[in-house]
Short mmCIF file of N, CA and C in Angstrom, two decimals:
data_model
loop_
_atom_site.label_atom_id
_atom_site.label_comp_id
_atom_site.label_asym_id
_atom_site.label_seq_id
_atom_site.Cartn_x
_atom_site.Cartn_y
_atom_site.Cartn_z
N MET A 1 -135.22 -4.34 -7.18
CA MET A 1 -135.65 -5.12 -7.56
C MET A 1 -134.79 -6.19 -7.13
N GLN A 2 -134.10 -7.84 -7.15
CA GLN A 2 -133.23 -8.19 -6.82
C GLN A 2 -132.12 -8.72 -7.56
N VAL A 3 -131.67 -10.09 -7.72
CA VAL A 3 -130.12 -10.20 -8.82
C VAL A 3 -130.40 -11.56 -8.16
N GLY A 4 -130.90 -13.29 -8.63
CA GLY A 4 -130.21 -14.51 -8.01
C GLY A 4 -129.90 -14.99 -8.78
N THR A 5 -129.87 -17.00 -8.15
CA THR A 5 -129.78 -17.38 -9.35
C THR A 5 -130.75 -18.21 -9.33
N VAL A 6 -131.36 -19.32 -9.72
CA VAL A 6 -132.23 -19.92 -9.62
C VAL A 6 -131.80 -21.68 -8.82
N ILE A 7 -132.93 -21.83 -8.22
CA ILE A 7 -132.02 -23.12 -7.55
C ILE A 7 -132.39 -24.02 -7.29
N GLY A 8 -133.44 -24.22 -7.03
CA GLY A 8 -135.40 -24.89 -7.20
C GLY A 8 -135.77 -25.21 -7.78
N ASN A 9 -136.80 -26.07 -7.82
CA ASN A 9 -138.53 -26.10 -7.66
C ASN A 9 -139.17 -26.45 -6.98
N VAL A 10 -140.47 -25.67 -6.40
CA VAL A 10 -140.75 -26.49 -5.50
C VAL A 10 -143.09 -26.52 -6.61
N TRP A 11 -142.15 -27.63 -5.93
CA TRP A 11 -144.24 -28.11 -6.05
C TRP A 11 -144.98 -28.39 -5.05
N ALA A 12 -146.10 -27.73 -5.34
CA ALA A 12 -147.05 -27.52 -4.31
C ALA A 12 -148.66 -27.44 -4.96
N THR A 13 -149.20 -29.13 -4.73
CA THR A 13 -150.71 -29.25 -5.08
C THR A 13 -151.60 -28.89 -4.54
N ARG A 14 -151.16 -28.32 -3.39
CA ARG A 14 -152.63 -27.18 -2.38
C ARG A 14 -152.38 -25.99 -2.56
N LYS A 15 -153.16 -25.09 -2.77
CA LYS A 15 -152.48 -24.05 -2.46
C LYS A 15 -153.71 -22.26 -3.27
N GLU A 16 -153.31 -21.60 -2.28
CA GLU A 16 -154.34 -20.54 -2.57
C GLU A 16 -155.36 -20.92 -4.21
N ASP A 17 -156.22 -20.56 -3.86
CA ASP A 17 -157.12 -20.86 -5.18
C ASP A 17 -156.39 -20.01 -6.40
N HIS A 18 -156.38 -18.76 -6.15
CA HIS A 18 -155.58 -17.86 -7.56
C HIS A 18 -154.59 -18.13 -8.04
N LEU A 19 -153.40 -19.21 -7.18
CA LEU A 19 -152.30 -19.68 -7.29
C LEU A 19 -152.19 -20.73 -8.33
N THR A 20 -153.49 -21.43 -8.66
CA THR A 20 -152.98 -22.39 -9.53
C THR A 20 -153.28 -22.15 -11.51
N GLY A 21 -151.89 -23.09 -11.48
CA GLY A 21 -151.56 -22.09 -12.84
C GLY A 21 -149.94 -21.76 -12.34
N LEU A 22 -149.72 -21.63 -11.54
CA LEU A 22 -148.46 -20.49 -11.44
C LEU A 22 -146.88 -21.70 -11.20
N LYS A 23 -146.10 -21.55 -11.14
CA LYS A 23 -145.18 -21.64 -10.86
C LYS A 23 -144.45 -21.40 -9.89
N PHE A 24 -144.01 -22.26 -8.54
CA PHE A 24 -142.71 -21.65 -7.94
C PHE A 24 -141.11 -22.39 -7.90
N LEU A 25 -140.47 -21.77 -8.32
CA LEU A 25 -138.61 -21.63 -7.61
C LEU A 25 -138.06 -21.03 -7.24
N PHE A 26 -137.39 -22.05 -6.13
CA PHE A 26 -136.33 -21.11 -4.93
C PHE A 26 -135.08 -20.00 -5.89
N VAL A 27 -134.76 -18.74 -4.82
CA VAL A 27 -133.83 -18.58 -5.86
C VAL A 27 -132.80 -17.69 -4.57
N GLN A 28 -132.01 -18.45 -5.30
CA GLN A 28 -130.18 -17.97 -3.72
C GLN A 28 -130.12 -16.57 -4.67
N PRO A 29 -130.90 -15.06 -3.35
CA PRO A 29 -130.18 -13.46 -3.47
C PRO A 29 -128.76 -13.81 -3.48
N GLU A 30 -128.20 -13.19 -5.00
CA GLU A 30 -126.57 -13.21 -4.95
C GLU A 30 -125.90 -11.01 -5.43
N LEU A 31 -124.65 -11.34 -4.69
CA LEU A 31 -124.04 -9.65 -5.62
C LEU A 31 -124.47 -9.83 -6.86
N PRO A 32 -123.99 -8.70 -7.92
CA PRO A 32 -123.74 -9.03 -9.26
C PRO A 32 -122.31 -10.18 -9.38
N ASN A 33 -121.50 -9.81 -8.30
CA ASN A 33 -120.81 -10.56 -8.99
C ASN A 33 -120.79 -12.47 -8.92
N GLY A 34 -122.11 -12.19 -8.77
CA GLY A 34 -122.41 -14.28 -8.31
C GLY A 34 -122.24 -14.33 -6.26
N SER A 35 -121.61 -13.79 -5.53
CA SER A 35 -121.49 -14.16 -4.64
C SER A 35 -122.91 -14.58 -3.71
N PRO A 36 -123.40 -15.73 -3.03
CA PRO A 36 -124.48 -15.76 -2.55
C PRO A 36 -124.86 -14.24 -0.92
N ILE A 37 -125.73 -13.69 -0.22
CA ILE A 37 -126.17 -12.94 -0.10
C ILE A 37 -127.89 -13.04 0.59
N GLN A 38 -127.56 -13.70 2.22
CA GLN A 38 -129.78 -13.70 2.24
C GLN A 38 -129.07 -15.28 2.21
N THR A 39 -130.36 -15.52 2.51
CA THR A 39 -131.20 -16.51 2.37
C THR A 39 -132.22 -17.19 0.81
N PRO A 40 -132.02 -17.74 0.97
CA PRO A 40 -133.05 -18.15 -0.82
C PRO A 40 -134.45 -18.37 -0.06
N PHE A 41 -135.75 -17.93 -1.67
CA PHE A 41 -136.89 -17.01 -1.29
C PHE A 41 -137.41 -18.02 -2.22
N ILE A 42 -138.48 -18.43 -2.02
CA ILE A 42 -139.41 -18.42 -3.48
C ILE A 42 -140.32 -17.83 -4.16
N ALA A 43 -140.17 -17.99 -5.26
CA ALA A 43 -140.56 -17.03 -6.39
C ALA A 43 -141.72 -17.53 -7.81
N VAL A 44 -142.25 -16.89 -7.72
CA VAL A 44 -143.64 -16.83 -8.55
C VAL A 44 -142.72 -16.78 -10.02
N ASP A 45 -142.75 -17.80 -10.51
CA ASP A 45 -142.15 -17.72 -12.45
C ASP A 45 -142.73 -18.37 -13.36
N ARG A 46 -143.49 -16.52 -13.99
CA ARG A 46 -145.06 -16.80 -15.03
C ARG A 46 -144.12 -16.35 -16.39
N ILE A 47 -142.72 -16.43 -16.74
CA ILE A 47 -141.26 -15.94 -17.71
C ILE A 47 -140.79 -17.65 -18.35
N GLY A 48 -140.56 -18.64 -17.50
CA GLY A 48 -140.17 -19.75 -18.13
C GLY A 48 -139.06 -19.96 -17.48
N ALA A 49 -138.16 -19.30 -16.69
CA ALA A 49 -136.68 -19.14 -15.92
C ALA A 49 -136.77 -21.47 -15.14
N GLY A 50 -134.97 -21.21 -15.12
CA GLY A 50 -134.97 -22.34 -15.22
C GLY A 50 -134.26 -22.93 -14.12
N VAL A 51 -133.97 -24.50 -13.14
CA VAL A 51 -133.05 -23.56 -12.42
C VAL A 51 -131.56 -23.25 -12.88
N GLY A 52 -130.17 -22.79 -12.36
CA GLY A 52 -129.51 -22.10 -13.30
C GLY A 52 -129.20 -20.76 -13.69
N ASP A 53 -130.65 -20.24 -13.93
CA ASP A 53 -130.71 -19.60 -15.06
C ASP A 53 -130.13 -18.22 -13.39
N LYS A 54 -129.84 -17.44 -13.89
CA LYS A 54 -129.88 -16.09 -13.13
C LYS A 54 -131.02 -15.38 -13.94
N VAL A 55 -131.80 -14.58 -12.35
CA VAL A 55 -133.02 -13.26 -12.62
C VAL A 55 -132.75 -12.61 -12.33
N MET A 56 -134.53 -11.76 -12.56
CA MET A 56 -134.19 -10.83 -12.12
C MET A 56 -135.25 -10.85 -11.61
N VAL A 57 -135.78 -9.95 -9.85
CA VAL A 57 -137.38 -10.74 -8.94
C VAL A 57 -137.94 -9.56 -7.97
N THR A 58 -138.93 -8.82 -8.51
CA THR A 58 -138.84 -8.26 -7.75
C THR A 58 -139.97 -8.51 -7.30
N LEU A 59 -139.77 -7.99 -5.41
CA LEU A 59 -140.41 -8.21 -4.04
C LEU A 59 -141.74 -6.88 -3.68
N GLY A 60 -142.74 -7.62 -2.37
CA GLY A 60 -143.35 -6.37 -1.96
C GLY A 60 -144.73 -6.35 -2.87
N SER A 61 -144.92 -5.30 -2.78
CA SER A 61 -145.90 -5.03 -3.86
C SER A 61 -146.27 -5.13 -5.03
N ALA A 62 -145.12 -5.22 -5.81
CA ALA A 62 -144.86 -4.99 -7.17
C ALA A 62 -145.14 -6.57 -7.55
N ALA A 63 -144.81 -8.08 -6.48
CA ALA A 63 -144.61 -8.89 -6.74
C ALA A 63 -146.71 -9.41 -6.53
N THR A 64 -147.20 -8.96 -5.66
CA THR A 64 -148.55 -9.16 -4.81
C THR A 64 -149.30 -8.88 -6.13
N ASN A 65 -149.17 -7.53 -6.69
CA ASN A 65 -150.12 -6.59 -7.54
C ASN A 65 -149.64 -7.00 -9.48
N MET A 66 -149.26 -8.06 -10.34
CA MET A 66 -149.37 -8.37 -10.68
C MET A 66 -150.65 -8.96 -11.68
N ALA A 67 -150.94 -8.88 -10.97
CA ALA A 67 -152.39 -9.67 -11.99
C ALA A 67 -153.35 -8.23 -11.15
N ALA A 68 -154.44 -7.55 -12.13
CA ALA A 68 -155.09 -6.77 -12.45
C ALA A 68 -155.65 -6.54 -11.76
N GLU A 69 -156.60 -7.53 -11.98
CA GLU A 69 -157.71 -7.96 -11.77
C GLU A 69 -157.74 -8.30 -9.75
N THR A 70 -156.38 -8.65 -9.48
CA THR A 70 -156.76 -8.90 -7.95
C THR A 70 -155.25 -9.21 -7.41
N SER A 71 -155.19 -8.35 -6.20
CA SER A 71 -154.01 -8.69 -5.79
C SER A 71 -153.81 -10.16 -4.70
N LEU A 72 -152.22 -11.15 -5.16
CA LEU A 72 -152.00 -11.91 -4.32
C LEU A 72 -151.19 -12.40 -3.77
N PRO A 73 -151.42 -13.42 -3.52
CA PRO A 73 -150.58 -13.14 -1.71
C PRO A 73 -149.14 -14.02 -2.60
N ILE A 74 -148.40 -12.55 -2.38
CA ILE A 74 -147.10 -13.27 -3.66
C ILE A 74 -145.65 -12.16 -2.96
N ASP A 75 -145.04 -12.70 -2.62
CA ASP A 75 -143.92 -11.70 -1.99
C ASP A 75 -142.82 -11.64 -3.35
N ALA A 76 -142.65 -12.52 -4.03
CA ALA A 76 -141.76 -12.52 -5.16
C ALA A 76 -141.86 -13.42 -6.11
N LEU A 77 -141.75 -12.10 -8.05
CA LEU A 77 -141.69 -12.38 -8.56
C LEU A 77 -141.02 -12.42 -9.41
N ILE A 78 -140.46 -13.23 -10.59
CA ILE A 78 -139.12 -13.52 -11.48
C ILE A 78 -140.26 -12.48 -12.53
N ILE A 79 -139.15 -11.74 -13.19
CA ILE A 79 -139.13 -10.44 -13.96
C ILE A 79 -139.10 -10.16 -15.48
N GLY A 80 -137.21 -11.04 -15.35
CA GLY A 80 -136.73 -11.07 -16.19
C GLY A 80 -135.06 -12.92 -16.63
N ILE A 81 -135.07 -13.13 -17.18
CA ILE A 81 -134.02 -14.06 -17.39
C ILE A 81 -132.86 -13.03 -17.19
N ILE A 82 -131.75 -13.10 -16.72
CA ILE A 82 -130.11 -12.33 -17.70
C ILE A 82 -129.37 -12.84 -18.35
N ASP A 83 -129.21 -12.05 -19.02
CA ASP A 83 -128.07 -13.42 -20.35
C ASP A 83 -127.59 -12.04 -19.91
N SER A 84 -126.95 -11.10 -19.02
CA SER A 84 -124.82 -10.84 -18.41
C SER A 84 -125.01 -9.49 -18.13
N ILE A 85 -124.43 -10.24 -17.20
CA ILE A 85 -123.81 -8.50 -16.29
C ILE A 85 -122.91 -7.83 -16.12
N ASP A 86 -122.76 -6.33 -16.24
CA ASP A 86 -121.74 -5.78 -16.75
C ASP A 86 -121.45 -4.87 -15.15
N VAL A 87 -120.10 -4.90 -14.47
CA VAL A 87 -120.91 -3.89 -13.51
C VAL A 87 -119.32 -2.97 -12.85
N THR A 88 -119.36 -2.03 -13.56
CA THR A 88 -118.29 -1.12 -12.25
C THR A 88 -118.38 -0.22 -11.95
N GLY A 89 -117.79 -1.08 -10.72
CA GLY A 89 -117.91 0.12 -9.32
C GLY A 89 -116.86 -0.66 -8.63
N GLY A 90 -117.48 -0.14 -6.87
CA GLY A 90 -116.37 -1.14 -5.85
C GLY A 90 -116.31 -3.13 -5.17
N ALA A 91 -115.39 -3.46 -4.79
CA ALA A 91 -115.14 -4.70 -4.49
C ALA A 91 -116.71 -4.81 -3.76
N GLU A 92 -118.27 -4.35 -3.06
CA GLU A 92 -119.16 -4.79 -2.83
C GLU A 92 -119.53 -5.29 -4.29
N HIS A 93 -119.78 -5.39 -5.35
CA HIS A 93 -120.58 -4.93 -6.73
C HIS A 93 -119.34 -6.33 -7.18
N GLY A 94 -118.40 -6.69 -6.88
CA GLY A 94 -118.16 -7.37 -8.10
C GLY A 94 -117.11 -6.95 -8.77
N GLU A 95 -116.07 -5.69 -8.05
CA GLU A 95 -115.04 -4.70 -8.87
C GLU A 95 -114.94 -4.98 -10.03
N GLY A 96 -114.85 -4.38 -11.11
CA GLY A 96 -114.83 -5.35 -12.78
C GLY A 96 -114.93 -6.42 -12.74
N ILE A 97 -115.84 -7.05 -12.46
CA ILE A 97 -116.00 -8.47 -12.89
C ILE A 97 -117.50 -8.09 -13.69
N ARG A 98 -117.77 -9.79 -15.13
CA ARG A 98 -118.24 -9.38 -15.41
C ARG A 98 -119.04 -10.94 -15.89
N ASN A 99 -120.15 -11.21 -15.83
CA ASN A 99 -120.98 -11.73 -15.71
C ASN A 99 -121.67 -12.18 -17.00
N ASP A 100 -121.21 -13.00 -17.49
CA ASP A 100 -121.85 -13.76 -18.70
C ASP A 100 -122.76 -15.11 -18.72
#
């Protein structure tokens, strides 16, 4: 799983038939302390996240298999909206930083 912040919306009027009705959002991956890492990516959202929300994203086959009846061409799926992060650890994790 990856933590990130939703930074934008993606609208696609034409897309794969099985993706009709799904919402797409741009997510900026982050360390637990909020520092951006990697480049933003597009994730499917079925839980109602919006711009500015900190989210949990599952990647790869877990996202692809979100629908039991068929595999979808999806690399990233938002699976939770984060209320807070409390990390105790080394500097790479944002030592002693709490994000609420």
